[in-house]
Amino acid sequence: MKQKSPICAVCRSTLSPNRKASDLERQMRDVQASCKGCNLQMALSNLRSHAATCSKYESYILEGIKSVKKEQPQVVSDVPNRFTFMCPYCRQQNLDQEGLVEHCNKFHFSDPTPVVCPICASMPWGDPGYMSANFMEHIHRRHKFSYDTFVVSLYINTVIRTNLEIVFFPTFSTDK
């Protein structure tokens, strides 16, 4: 957004389009700095144009980029993903709970292979080594709906019921 009267971020004096910040220009001419590539000393106001032509500065930047790329640690979370799952039969990824049930119904309905339920295995109480003898029966009994959706809808219903009771059946205090 454009300000009606712009001010200097350093000294807070009013700026105008036709007036230069002469005190800032003077400071940039007076302050000495060194190039990170060749260590040549110069005025801060000349540093940008020097860096554009200094081959040692370019090497310095490229080395910095390489070291940053090498030193980045792999972030691995110990927290399991409870929002998307992999099909235990064909390894298709990124299925939500309902999507996993639909996928298994469509492609693996009659597969008798014992597999680990990825939904149960992701839960804190789940056993990632437990093989379900009849996975299709298991997901139809245990994962017909999302627990999160069920809990949220219970909460919302309770809030609605409480608010309706307050509105339609208010209790009046008889204390005077």
mmCIF file with all atom_site columns, N, CA, C and O in Angstrom, residues 4 23 77 141 150:
data_model
loop_
_atom_site.group_PDB
_atom_site.id
_atom_site.type_symbol
_atom_site.label_atom_id
_atom_site.label_alt_id
_atom_site.label_comp_id
_atom_site.label_asym_id
_atom_site.label_entity_id
_atom_site.label_seq_id
_atom_site.pdbx_PDB_ins_code
_atom_site.Cartn_x
_atom_site.Cartn_y
_atom_site.Cartn_z
_atom_site.occupancy
_atom_site.B_iso_or_equiv
_atom_site.pdbx_formal_charge
_atom_site.auth_seq_id
_atom_site.auth_comp_id
_atom_site.auth_asym_id
_atom_site.auth_atom_id
_atom_site.pdbx_PDB_model_num
ATOM 1  N N  . LYS A 1 4   ? 0.500   7.926   2.282  1.00 0.00 ? 4   LYS A N  1
ATOM 2  C CA . LYS A 1 4   ? 0.289   9.305   1.837  1.00 0.00 ? 4   LYS A CA 1
ATOM 3  C C  . LYS A 1 4   ? 1.544   10.133  2.045  1.00 0.00 ? 4   LYS A C  1
ATOM 4  O O  . LYS A 1 4   ? 1.896   10.950  1.224  1.00 0.00 ? 4   LYS A O  1
ATOM 5  N N  . ASP A 1 23  ? 21.616  11.763  3.730  1.00 0.00 ? 23  ASP A N  1
ATOM 6  C CA . ASP A 1 23  ? 22.358  11.258  4.891  1.00 0.00 ? 23  ASP A CA 1
ATOM 7  C C  . ASP A 1 23  ? 22.643  9.757   4.763  1.00 0.00 ? 23  ASP A C  1
ATOM 8  O O  . ASP A 1 23  ? 23.714  9.280   5.113  1.00 0.00 ? 23  ASP A O  1
ATOM 9  N N  . SER A 1 77  ? 9.890   -37.777 10.734 1.00 0.00 ? 77  SER A N  1
ATOM 10 C CA . SER A 1 77  ? 9.018   -37.656 11.894 1.00 0.00 ? 77  SER A CA 1
ATOM 11 C C  . SER A 1 77  ? 8.697   -39.025 12.472 1.00 0.00 ? 77  SER A C  1
ATOM 12 O O  . SER A 1 77  ? 8.479   -39.983 11.741 1.00 0.00 ? 77  SER A O  1
ATOM 13 N N  . ARG A 1 141 ? -16.084 -53.816 9.288  1.00 0.00 ? 141 ARG A N  1
ATOM 14 C CA . ARG A 1 141 ? -16.580 -53.737 10.666 1.00 0.00 ? 141 ARG A CA 1
ATOM 15 C C  . ARG A 1 141 ? -15.973 -52.565 11.434 1.00 0.00 ? 141 ARG A C  1
ATOM 16 O O  . ARG A 1 141 ? -16.654 -51.907 12.192 1.00 0.00 ? 141 ARG A O  1
ATOM 17 N N  . PHE A 1 150 ? -16.814 -38.785 13.188 1.00 0.00 ? 150 PHE A N  1
ATOM 18 C CA . PHE A 1 150 ? -17.794 -39.188 14.183 1.00 0.00 ? 150 PHE A CA 1
ATOM 19 C C  . PHE A 1 150 ? -17.663 -38.357 15.456 1.00 0.00 ? 150 PHE A C  1
ATOM 20 O O  . PHE A 1 150 ? -18.647 -37.836 15.978 1.00 0.00 ? 150 PHE A O  1
#
